[in-house]
Amino acid sequence: MGFRSIVFKSKKCYNIVERISNMTSLVPRRKHGFSSAPLHPKREPHPIFFLKQRSSFWIATLSVGAFLIGNMIGQNGWYLFLASVLGKEDDSLIVYTGTVTPLEKVPNYSSWTSYGGNAEEHTYRQVPQDLLVVLPVYDQSAQLRTENASTSAGFYSVGNRGSYSTGAENSGSHPGVDIRAPMGSPVRVVANGIVEEVKQGGGFGLVIVIRHPNVPDPDRPNRTTTLYSAYAHLQSVLVTVGAVVSKGEHIAYSGQSGYASGPHLHFQIDRESAPFHPYWPFTDAEASEAGLTLAEAVDAGFHSERLKQYTVHPMLYVQANYLPVPVTPGTTEVVEKPKPVVLNLSQRIALRIQSRKEKQVQEGEVEAAQEETPPVLAPAAPEQVVYQREPEAEEVPAVRMSRSQRAALDRQKRMEDRVTRARFSSRQVSRTQETVVRREEVATQGDISAVIGGPQQVQDISIQHDGSYSGRGWEQMVVQLTDEEGALITNPALNRDIYLRAIYGDAEFRPSVLTALDFSGGEATVYMLPRGRTTIVIQAQPYPAMSSPMAYGQ
């Protein structure tokens, strides 16, 4: 019994296992004899659906990229964006548009002092607005004569290549100029450029160095170069390295950082060839070897010759405000103006003779046309007018004349031409001259003066010239007396003399001093002889107006 029960149980288990295996195995629906359908039908998406999802992904990606690029350009400009993408700098994007002074306004120290103001103690914000004046023009001749500029009430405490002891220009080895300015005076960039460095430490204290590409070369204004402007002893800065700044943009506040005895702005312009910026003509080691301190070395003019090689007079350069140099689009090549053709003596004589002949031919044709009149015949003339042709003259062989004979013949021809022109002009006058019937006095000179008004006070002076000089002789220019609106004064009241001098460059003037007798109708003609090939800027003292730059051109 036991064995049978075990066999039965084993068969029963086998059947159960077989049934389970049949239920779990994949069997076609047809074999079961019934059909099946899903309760919730679902269609598979079309392939275009996946393509739409991919395009939306790319649109979202491009939108994010455009947003980031727009923010970068908006904050830093095209220059920094291209520099970060391309990995190099593109100076062609910086365009020169002129120059301005580093400080727009400074206190009128004499008036401010009378109100109790002190640049050593008070800040720029404490200066009354009505006591702020435009930074005066840097007068190089006056700065050269300064005996003690560092303690005077002047605006420039130390001139270019000056000394700490006197402040006079060319008396030491101080690069650039020091401009008196109370703490917190707004400092602006003198021209378009890129912030090259912002650093603190050393004698300059907090300093900003800005690179100015594609600016006129002070030695040859018709060529471009790269200059570096430096602003030192600052209190705080408003720009970062790599930022593109525009002319006149506010970049910092003046202060007294570094080696400075009082609040002021140190301003200098370096050439691209300078080994470092801002440039200093000597190192501490060189001064120590010479047994000099920093101040003693500057006062002694230690290595001042290096400043002529690596720096530019900063104030004279910004005051010159050179015109932009034309450059071909897409390149940095300067467009050279066509040079005038220079003729030798024989070519000039031949050209003059040819022009005289053409003029004589034209005058002869006009005279023939004036003298030619149609023939008038009498109505009752019994005789018939017969025109008889004169016999042609025989050809005479050309005779070779000597030089004296040719000269005599030329003189005779010129005399005949003069007589012919004089006869023709006298006939023209006789034809057009009107007969005077009665003379009446309309107004006297006194009446005209009463109508026009009395003499007008001269407020300013305008110096007119063609903008360039050849360097081969005297150049002509016109000095005009103007009123407050810049209009020419034809009846001026000039009660002081006018002194002409070149505040940039070197030149001789004739006359160099203008009086009221030199002006006719408010204008005076002056001749200038340039000394060298440096650009010249003229000032008519004691008036502050300056002429536009006169550049050397071959």
Coordinates of C-alpha atoms in Angstrom, one line a residue:
M1 CA 0.0 0.0 0.0
G2 CA 2.7 2.3 0.7
F3 CA 4.4 1.9 -2.6
R4 CA 1.1 2.5 -4.6
S5 CA 0.3 5.6 -2.7
I6 CA 3.7 7.0 -3.5
V7 CA 3.3 6.3 -7.2
F8 CA -0.1 7.9 -7.2
K9 CA 1.1 11.0 -5.5
S10 CA 4.0 11.3 -7.9
K11 CA 1.8 11.1 -10.9
K12 CA -0.6 13.7 -9.4
C13 CA 2.3 16.1 -8.9
Y14 CA 3.5 15.6 -12.4
N15 CA 0.1 16.5 -13.8
I16 CA 0.0 19.6 -11.8
V17 CA 3.5 20.7 -13.0
E18 CA 2.5 20.0 -16.6
R19 CA -0.6 22.1 -16.3
I20 CA 1.3 25.0 -14.8
S21 CA 3.9 24.8 -17.6
N22 CA 1.2 24.8 -20.3
M23 CA -0.4 27.9 -18.7
T24 CA 2.9 29.8 -18.7
S25 CA 4.1 28.9 -22.2
L26 CA 3.3 31.1 -25.2
V27 CA 0.4 29.6 -27.1
P28 CA -1.2 31.3 -30.1
R29 CA -4.6 32.8 -29.6
R30 CA -6.1 30.8 -32.4
K31 CA -5.3 27.6 -30.5
H32 CA -7.4 28.6 -27.6
G33 CA -10.5 29.3 -29.8
F34 CA -11.2 32.9 -28.6
S35 CA -10.0 36.5 -29.5
S36 CA -8.6 39.2 -27.3
A37 CA -8.5 43.0 -27.5
P38 CA -7.0 45.7 -25.2
L39 CA -9.3 47.6 -23.0
H40 CA -7.5 51.0 -23.7
P41 CA -6.2 51.2 -27.4
K42 CA -2.9 53.0 -27.8
R43 CA -1.3 54.1 -31.1
E44 CA 2.4 54.1 -31.5
P45 CA 3.8 57.7 -32.3
H46 CA 4.8 58.6 -35.8
P47 CA 8.6 59.1 -36.5
I48 CA 7.9 62.8 -37.2
F49 CA 7.0 63.1 -33.5
F50 CA 10.5 62.2 -32.5
L51 CA 11.9 64.7 -35.1
K52 CA 9.8 67.5 -33.6
Q53 CA 11.1 66.7 -30.2
R54 CA 14.7 66.9 -31.6
S55 CA 14.0 70.3 -33.2
S56 CA 12.6 71.7 -30.1
F57 CA 15.7 70.6 -28.2
W58 CA 17.9 72.4 -30.7
I59 CA 15.7 75.5 -30.5
A60 CA 16.0 75.5 -26.7
T61 CA 19.8 75.0 -26.9
L62 CA 20.2 77.9 -29.4
S63 CA 18.0 80.2 -27.3
V64 CA 20.1 79.6 -24.2
G65 CA 23.3 80.2 -26.2
A66 CA 22.0 83.4 -27.7
F67 CA 21.0 84.6 -24.2
L68 CA 24.5 84.0 -22.8
I69 CA 26.2 85.6 -25.8
G70 CA 23.9 88.6 -25.5
N71 CA 24.7 89.1 -21.9
M72 CA 28.4 88.8 -22.5
I73 CA 28.2 91.4 -25.3
G74 CA 26.0 93.7 -23.3
Q75 CA 28.3 93.7 -20.3
N76 CA 31.7 93.6 -21.9
G77 CA 31.2 94.6 -25.5
W78 CA 32.1 93.0 -28.8
Y79 CA 35.8 93.4 -28.2
L80 CA 36.0 91.3 -25.1
F81 CA 33.6 88.7 -26.5
L82 CA 35.7 88.2 -29.7
A83 CA 38.8 88.1 -27.6
S84 CA 37.4 85.3 -25.4
V85 CA 36.1 83.4 -28.5
L86 CA 39.0 83.8 -30.8
G87 CA 41.7 83.9 -28.2
K88 CA 43.3 87.0 -29.6
E89 CA 42.8 90.8 -29.6
D90 CA 41.4 92.7 -32.6
D91 CA 42.5 96.3 -32.3
S92 CA 40.7 97.2 -35.6
L93 CA 37.5 97.5 -33.7
I94 CA 38.9 100.5 -31.7
V95 CA 38.3 103.7 -33.7
Y96 CA 40.0 107.0 -32.9
T97 CA 37.6 109.9 -32.5
G98 CA 39.7 112.6 -31.0
T99 CA 41.0 113.4 -27.5
V100 CA 39.9 115.1 -24.3
T101 CA 41.7 116.2 -21.1
P102 CA 41.9 113.7 -18.2
L103 CA 40.0 116.1 -15.9
E104 CA 37.0 117.9 -17.1
K105 CA 36.7 120.4 -14.3
V106 CA 38.8 121.6 -11.4
P107 CA 38.3 124.1 -8.6
N108 CA 39.1 127.7 -9.1
Y109 CA 41.7 127.6 -6.3
S110 CA 42.0 131.3 -5.8
S111 CA 38.3 131.8 -5.3
W112 CA 37.9 128.5 -3.4
T113 CA 40.6 129.6 -1.0
S114 CA 38.9 132.9 -0.3
Y115 CA 35.8 130.8 0.8
G116 CA 38.0 128.7 3.2
G117 CA 38.5 125.8 0.8
N118 CA 41.6 123.6 1.0
A119 CA 42.5 120.9 -1.5
E120 CA 44.6 119.1 1.1
E121 CA 41.6 118.7 3.5
H122 CA 38.4 119.0 1.4
T123 CA 37.1 116.7 -1.3
Y124 CA 35.8 117.3 -4.8
R125 CA 32.2 117.0 -3.6
Q126 CA 32.7 119.8 -1.1
V127 CA 33.6 122.3 -3.9
P128 CA 30.7 124.6 -4.8
Q129 CA 29.5 124.0 -8.3
D130 CA 29.9 127.7 -9.3
L131 CA 33.6 127.5 -8.3
L132 CA 34.4 124.6 -10.8
V133 CA 36.1 125.7 -14.0
V134 CA 37.2 123.8 -17.1
L135 CA 40.8 122.6 -16.8
P136 CA 42.9 125.4 -18.2
V137 CA 45.1 124.9 -21.3
Y138 CA 48.6 123.7 -20.5
D139 CA 50.9 126.6 -21.5
Q140 CA 54.2 125.0 -22.3
S141 CA 56.0 128.4 -22.5
A142 CA 54.6 129.5 -19.1
Q143 CA 55.5 126.1 -17.5
L144 CA 59.0 126.5 -18.7
R145 CA 59.3 129.8 -16.9
T146 CA 57.8 128.6 -13.7
E147 CA 60.1 129.1 -10.8
N148 CA 58.2 127.4 -8.1
A149 CA 55.2 125.6 -9.6
S150 CA 54.9 123.1 -6.8
T151 CA 53.7 125.7 -4.3
S152 CA 52.0 128.2 -6.6
A153 CA 48.3 128.5 -7.2
G154 CA 48.7 127.0 -10.7
F155 CA 46.8 123.9 -11.9
Y156 CA 49.8 121.9 -13.0
S157 CA 52.1 121.3 -10.1
V158 CA 54.8 119.4 -12.0
G159 CA 55.4 119.9 -15.8
N160 CA 56.4 117.2 -18.3
R161 CA 60.0 116.1 -17.6
G162 CA 59.9 118.4 -14.6
S163 CA 61.4 118.3 -11.1
Y164 CA 59.8 118.1 -7.6
S165 CA 61.7 121.2 -6.4
T166 CA 60.5 123.7 -9.0
G167 CA 57.9 121.9 -11.1
A168 CA 59.2 123.7 -14.2
E169 CA 59.1 121.7 -17.4
N170 CA 62.4 120.1 -18.6
S171 CA 64.0 120.7 -15.2
G172 CA 64.0 117.0 -14.1
S173 CA 63.1 113.5 -15.1
H174 CA 59.5 113.3 -13.9
P175 CA 57.4 111.6 -16.7
G176 CA 54.1 113.2 -17.6
V177 CA 52.4 115.9 -15.6
D178 CA 50.9 116.3 -12.1
I179 CA 47.5 118.0 -12.1
R180 CA 46.3 119.5 -8.8
A181 CA 42.9 117.8 -8.0
P182 CA 41.1 117.4 -4.6
M183 CA 40.3 113.9 -3.4
G184 CA 37.5 112.2 -5.4
S185 CA 37.8 114.3 -8.6
P186 CA 36.3 112.4 -11.6
V187 CA 38.9 111.1 -13.9
R188 CA 38.0 110.4 -17.6
V189 CA 39.8 108.5 -20.3
V190 CA 41.4 110.8 -22.9
A191 CA 40.6 108.6 -26.0
N192 CA 39.0 105.4 -27.1
G193 CA 40.9 102.3 -25.9
I194 CA 41.1 99.1 -23.9
V195 CA 42.0 98.8 -20.2
E196 CA 45.4 97.1 -20.2
E197 CA 46.2 97.1 -16.5
V198 CA 44.7 98.0 -13.1
K199 CA 47.2 97.5 -10.4
Q200 CA 48.2 98.9 -7.0
G201 CA 51.6 99.2 -5.4
G202 CA 54.9 101.1 -5.8
G203 CA 55.3 104.8 -6.2
F204 CA 52.3 105.2 -8.6
G205 CA 49.9 103.7 -6.0
L206 CA 46.6 102.7 -7.6
V207 CA 47.0 103.1 -11.4
I208 CA 45.1 102.4 -14.6
V209 CA 46.9 101.8 -17.9
I210 CA 44.8 102.1 -21.1
R211 CA 46.0 101.1 -24.5
H212 CA 45.0 103.3 -27.5
P213 CA 45.4 101.6 -30.9
N214 CA 45.1 103.3 -34.2
V215 CA 45.8 106.8 -32.9
P216 CA 47.7 109.5 -34.8
D217 CA 51.5 109.4 -34.3
P218 CA 52.5 112.8 -32.7
D219 CA 55.7 112.8 -34.8
R220 CA 53.9 112.0 -38.0
P221 CA 50.2 112.7 -37.6
N222 CA 49.4 111.2 -41.0
R223 CA 50.4 107.8 -39.7
T224 CA 48.8 105.7 -36.9
T225 CA 50.5 104.1 -33.8
T226 CA 49.6 102.7 -30.4
L227 CA 50.0 104.7 -27.3
Y228 CA 49.4 104.0 -23.6
S229 CA 47.9 106.5 -21.2
A230 CA 48.4 106.1 -17.4
Y231 CA 46.4 107.6 -14.5
A232 CA 48.1 107.2 -11.1
H233 CA 47.6 108.0 -7.4
L234 CA 43.9 107.1 -7.7
Q235 CA 41.5 106.7 -4.9
S236 CA 39.2 104.1 -6.6
V237 CA 38.7 102.7 -10.1
L238 CA 35.5 102.0 -12.0
V239 CA 36.8 99.7 -14.8
T240 CA 38.3 96.2 -15.1
V241 CA 41.0 94.8 -17.3
G242 CA 39.9 94.1 -20.8
A243 CA 37.0 96.6 -20.8
V244 CA 36.6 98.8 -23.8
V245 CA 36.3 102.5 -22.8
S246 CA 35.2 105.5 -24.9
K247 CA 36.6 108.9 -25.0
G248 CA 35.5 111.0 -22.0
E249 CA 34.2 108.0 -20.0
H250 CA 34.4 108.2 -16.3
I251 CA 37.0 105.6 -15.2
A252 CA 38.2 106.5 -11.7
Y253 CA 38.5 109.0 -8.9
S254 CA 41.7 110.9 -8.1
G255 CA 43.4 110.4 -4.8
Q256 CA 46.7 110.3 -3.0
S257 CA 47.8 106.7 -3.1
G258 CA 51.5 105.7 -3.5
Y259 CA 54.4 108.1 -3.4
A260 CA 52.5 111.4 -3.3
S261 CA 52.9 114.5 -1.1
G262 CA 49.3 115.7 -1.7
P263 CA 46.1 114.8 -3.6
H264 CA 46.7 115.1 -7.4
L265 CA 46.4 113.2 -10.6
H266 CA 49.5 111.9 -12.3
F267 CA 48.9 111.7 -16.1
Q268 CA 51.3 110.4 -18.7
I269 CA 51.3 108.9 -22.2
D270 CA 53.9 106.2 -23.2
R271 CA 54.9 105.0 -26.6
E272 CA 54.4 101.3 -27.6
S273 CA 58.1 100.8 -27.6
A274 CA 58.4 101.5 -23.8
P275 CA 59.6 98.4 -21.9
F276 CA 56.7 98.7 -19.3
H277 CA 53.8 100.9 -18.5
P278 CA 53.6 103.3 -16.8
Y279 CA 57.2 104.0 -17.8
W280 CA 59.7 105.4 -15.3
P281 CA 63.1 106.5 -16.5
F282 CA 65.2 104.7 -13.9
T283 CA 65.0 101.9 -11.4
D284 CA 65.7 102.0 -7.6
A285 CA 68.9 100.1 -8.1
E286 CA 70.2 102.6 -10.7
A287 CA 69.4 105.5 -8.3
S288 CA 71.1 103.7 -5.4
E289 CA 74.2 103.1 -7.5
A290 CA 74.3 106.8 -8.3
G291 CA 73.9 107.6 -4.6
L292 CA 70.5 109.4 -5.1
T293 CA 67.1 109.0 -3.6
L294 CA 64.0 109.0 -5.7
A295 CA 63.3 112.7 -5.3
E296 CA 67.0 113.7 -5.7
A297 CA 67.2 111.6 -8.9
V298 CA 64.1 113.3 -10.4
D299 CA 65.3 116.8 -9.5
A300 CA 68.7 116.0 -11.0
G301 CA 67.2 114.9 -14.3
F302 CA 68.5 111.4 -13.9
H303 CA 68.1 109.5 -17.3
S304 CA 65.7 112.2 -18.6
E305 CA 66.9 111.3 -22.1
R306 CA 64.9 108.1 -21.9
L307 CA 61.7 110.0 -21.5
K308 CA 62.1 111.6 -24.9
Q309 CA 62.5 108.1 -26.4
Y310 CA 59.6 106.3 -24.6
T311 CA 57.1 109.0 -23.7
V312 CA 54.9 111.6 -25.3
H313 CA 54.1 115.1 -23.9
P314 CA 50.6 114.1 -22.6
M315 CA 48.9 117.5 -22.3
L316 CA 50.2 118.8 -25.7
Y317 CA 49.0 115.6 -27.3
V318 CA 45.4 115.7 -26.0
Q319 CA 45.2 119.5 -26.6
A320 CA 46.3 119.0 -30.2
N321 CA 43.2 116.8 -30.8
Y322 CA 44.5 115.4 -34.1
L323 CA 42.1 114.5 -36.9
P324 CA 41.5 110.8 -37.6
V325 CA 43.8 109.2 -40.1
P326 CA 41.8 107.6 -43.0
V327 CA 42.2 103.8 -43.0
T328 CA 41.0 101.3 -45.7
P329 CA 38.1 99.2 -44.5
G330 CA 39.0 95.8 -43.0
T331 CA 42.7 96.7 -42.7
T332 CA 45.0 98.9 -40.7
E333 CA 46.8 100.3 -43.7
V334 CA 46.8 104.1 -43.9
V335 CA 45.4 105.6 -47.0
E336 CA 48.3 107.6 -48.5
K337 CA 47.4 110.9 -50.1
P338 CA 48.7 111.3 -53.7
K339 CA 51.9 113.3 -53.6
P340 CA 51.9 116.4 -55.7
V341 CA 54.0 116.4 -58.8
V342 CA 57.1 118.5 -58.4
L343 CA 58.3 120.1 -61.7
N344 CA 61.8 121.3 -62.4
L345 CA 62.6 124.7 -63.7
S346 CA 62.5 123.9 -67.4
Q347 CA 59.2 122.1 -67.0
R348 CA 57.7 125.0 -65.1
I349 CA 58.8 127.5 -67.9
A350 CA 57.4 125.3 -70.6
L351 CA 54.1 125.0 -68.8
R352 CA 53.9 128.7 -68.2
I353 CA 54.6 129.4 -71.9
Q354 CA 51.9 127.0 -73.0
S355 CA 49.4 128.5 -70.7
R356 CA 50.2 132.0 -72.0
K357 CA 49.8 130.8 -75.6
E358 CA 46.4 129.3 -74.8
K359 CA 45.3 132.5 -73.1
Q360 CA 46.4 134.6 -76.0
V361 CA 44.5 132.4 -78.5
Q362 CA 41.3 132.7 -76.4
E363 CA 41.6 136.5 -76.1
G364 CA 42.2 136.7 -79.9
E365 CA 39.1 134.7 -80.6
V366 CA 37.0 136.9 -78.3
E367 CA 38.4 140.1 -79.9
A368 CA 37.7 138.8 -83.4
A369 CA 34.2 138.0 -82.5
Q370 CA 33.7 141.5 -81.0
E371 CA 35.1 143.3 -84.0
E372 CA 33.4 141.3 -86.7
T373 CA 30.2 143.1 -88.0
P374 CA 28.0 142.3 -91.0
P375 CA 28.5 144.4 -94.1
V376 CA 26.0 147.3 -94.6
L377 CA 25.3 148.3 -98.2
A378 CA 23.7 151.6 -99.3
P379 CA 20.2 151.2 -100.8
A380 CA 20.9 153.3 -103.9
A381 CA 24.5 152.3 -104.6
P382 CA 24.9 152.2 -108.4
E383 CA 28.3 150.5 -108.3
Q384 CA 28.7 146.8 -107.6
V385 CA 31.2 145.9 -105.0
V386 CA 33.7 143.3 -106.2
Y387 CA 35.9 141.5 -103.7
Q388 CA 39.2 140.6 -105.1
R389 CA 41.3 137.9 -103.5
E390 CA 44.8 138.9 -102.6
P391 CA 47.6 136.7 -104.0
E392 CA 49.0 134.2 -101.6
A393 CA 52.4 134.9 -100.3
E394 CA 55.2 132.6 -101.3
E395 CA 56.5 130.2 -98.7
V396 CA 59.7 131.5 -97.1
P397 CA 62.1 129.0 -95.8
A398 CA 62.5 129.0 -92.0
V399 CA 65.5 131.0 -90.8
R400 CA 67.3 129.9 -87.7
M401 CA 67.7 132.8 -85.2
S402 CA 70.1 133.2 -82.4
R403 CA 69.1 133.4 -78.7
S404 CA 69.2 137.2 -78.6
Q405 CA 67.1 137.4 -81.7
R406 CA 64.5 135.1 -80.3
A407 CA 64.4 137.0 -77.0
A408 CA 63.9 140.3 -79.0
L409 CA 61.1 138.7 -81.0
D410 CA 59.4 137.5 -77.9
R411 CA 59.5 140.9 -76.3
Q412 CA 58.0 142.5 -79.4
K413 CA 55.2 139.9 -79.5
R414 CA 54.5 140.5 -75.8
M415 CA 54.3 144.3 -76.4
E416 CA 51.9 143.8 -79.3
D417 CA 49.7 141.5 -77.2
R418 CA 49.6 144.1 -74.5
V419 CA 48.6 146.9 -76.9
T420 CA 45.9 144.7 -78.4
R421 CA 44.5 143.8 -75.0
A422 CA 44.6 147.4 -73.9
R423 CA 42.7 148.5 -77.1
F424 CA 40.1 145.8 -76.6
S425 CA 39.5 146.6 -73.0
S426 CA 39.2 150.4 -73.8
R427 CA 36.5 149.5 -76.4
Q428 CA 34.7 147.4 -74.0
V429 CA 34.7 150.2 -71.3
S430 CA 33.5 152.7 -73.8
R431 CA 30.6 150.5 -74.8
T432 CA 29.4 149.7 -71.3
Q433 CA 30.3 153.0 -69.5
E434 CA 27.2 154.9 -68.3
T435 CA 26.9 158.7 -68.4
V436 CA 26.8 160.4 -65.0
V437 CA 23.8 162.7 -65.0
R438 CA 23.7 163.8 -61.3
R439 CA 25.7 162.9 -58.2
E440 CA 23.9 162.6 -54.8
E441 CA 25.4 161.9 -51.4
V442 CA 23.4 159.0 -50.0
A443 CA 25.2 158.6 -46.6
T444 CA 28.4 159.7 -45.0
Q445 CA 30.8 157.5 -43.2
G446 CA 29.5 158.8 -39.9
D447 CA 25.9 157.9 -40.8
I448 CA 27.1 154.3 -41.7
S449 CA 28.9 154.0 -38.4
A450 CA 25.8 155.2 -36.6
V451 CA 23.6 152.6 -38.4
I452 CA 26.1 149.7 -37.9
G453 CA 27.0 150.6 -34.4
G454 CA 30.2 151.6 -32.6
P455 CA 33.3 149.4 -32.2
Q456 CA 32.6 146.0 -30.7
Q457 CA 34.7 144.4 -28.0
V458 CA 36.8 141.4 -29.1
Q459 CA 35.8 138.2 -27.2
D460 CA 37.8 135.6 -29.0
I461 CA 40.2 135.0 -31.9
S462 CA 40.0 132.5 -34.8
I463 CA 43.1 131.3 -36.6
Q464 CA 42.4 130.0 -40.1
H465 CA 44.8 127.9 -42.2
D466 CA 44.7 125.1 -44.7
G467 CA 45.7 122.4 -42.1
S468 CA 49.1 121.4 -43.5
Y469 CA 52.5 122.9 -44.4
S470 CA 55.2 121.8 -46.8
G471 CA 58.2 122.9 -44.8
R472 CA 59.7 124.7 -47.9
G473 CA 58.9 128.2 -47.0
W474 CA 56.5 130.6 -45.3
E475 CA 52.9 129.6 -44.8
Q476 CA 50.0 132.1 -45.0
M477 CA 47.2 132.1 -42.4
V478 CA 44.5 134.6 -41.4
V479 CA 43.8 135.8 -37.8
Q480 CA 40.1 136.8 -37.3
L481 CA 38.6 138.8 -34.4
T482 CA 35.3 137.3 -33.3
D483 CA 32.5 138.0 -30.8
E484 CA 31.0 135.7 -28.2
E485 CA 29.0 133.8 -30.9
G486 CA 32.1 133.4 -33.1
A487 CA 31.0 135.9 -35.8
L488 CA 33.6 138.1 -37.4
I489 CA 33.8 141.7 -36.1
T490 CA 34.4 144.1 -38.9
N491 CA 34.6 147.1 -36.6
P492 CA 36.6 145.8 -33.6
A493 CA 37.8 147.6 -30.5
L494 CA 41.1 146.0 -29.8
N495 CA 42.7 147.6 -26.8
R496 CA 45.6 145.1 -26.3
D497 CA 48.2 143.5 -28.5
I498 CA 48.0 139.9 -29.6
Y499 CA 51.1 137.6 -29.3
L500 CA 51.3 134.6 -31.6
R501 CA 53.2 131.6 -30.4
A502 CA 53.3 127.8 -31.1
I503 CA 52.2 125.9 -28.0
Y504 CA 52.9 122.7 -29.9
G505 CA 55.8 122.5 -32.3
D506 CA 58.2 125.3 -33.2
A507 CA 57.6 128.1 -35.7
E508 CA 58.4 131.7 -36.5
F509 CA 55.7 134.3 -37.2
R510 CA 55.8 137.5 -39.1
P511 CA 54.5 139.6 -37.5
S512 CA 54.6 137.9 -34.2
V513 CA 52.8 140.7 -32.4
L514 CA 49.5 142.1 -33.9
T515 CA 48.1 145.5 -33.0
A516 CA 44.8 147.2 -34.1
L517 CA 46.6 148.7 -37.1
D518 CA 47.3 145.2 -38.5
F519 CA 43.6 144.3 -38.9
S520 CA 41.4 145.3 -41.8
G521 CA 37.8 144.4 -41.5
G522 CA 38.6 142.3 -38.5
E523 CA 41.2 140.2 -40.3
A524 CA 45.0 140.2 -40.4
T525 CA 47.3 138.1 -42.6
V526 CA 50.2 136.4 -40.9
Y527 CA 53.1 134.3 -42.3
M528 CA 54.5 131.4 -40.4
L529 CA 57.8 129.6 -41.0
P530 CA 57.8 126.1 -39.4
R531 CA 60.9 124.8 -37.7
G532 CA 61.1 121.0 -38.3
R533 CA 58.3 118.6 -39.2
T534 CA 56.3 118.4 -36.0
T535 CA 52.6 119.3 -36.0
I536 CA 52.0 122.9 -35.0
V537 CA 49.2 124.3 -32.8
I538 CA 49.1 128.1 -32.6
Q539 CA 47.7 130.2 -29.8
A540 CA 47.0 133.9 -29.9
Q541 CA 47.7 135.2 -26.4
P542 CA 46.3 136.5 -24.1
Y543 CA 43.2 134.8 -25.6
P544 CA 42.7 131.1 -24.8
A545 CA 41.6 130.0 -28.3
M546 CA 43.9 127.7 -30.2
S547 CA 44.1 126.8 -33.9
S548 CA 43.5 123.4 -35.3
P549 CA 46.6 121.3 -35.8
M550 CA 48.8 122.1 -38.8
A551 CA 50.5 118.8 -39.9
Y552 CA 53.5 118.4 -42.1
G553 CA 52.6 117.2 -45.6
Q554 CA 55.0 116.7 -48.4

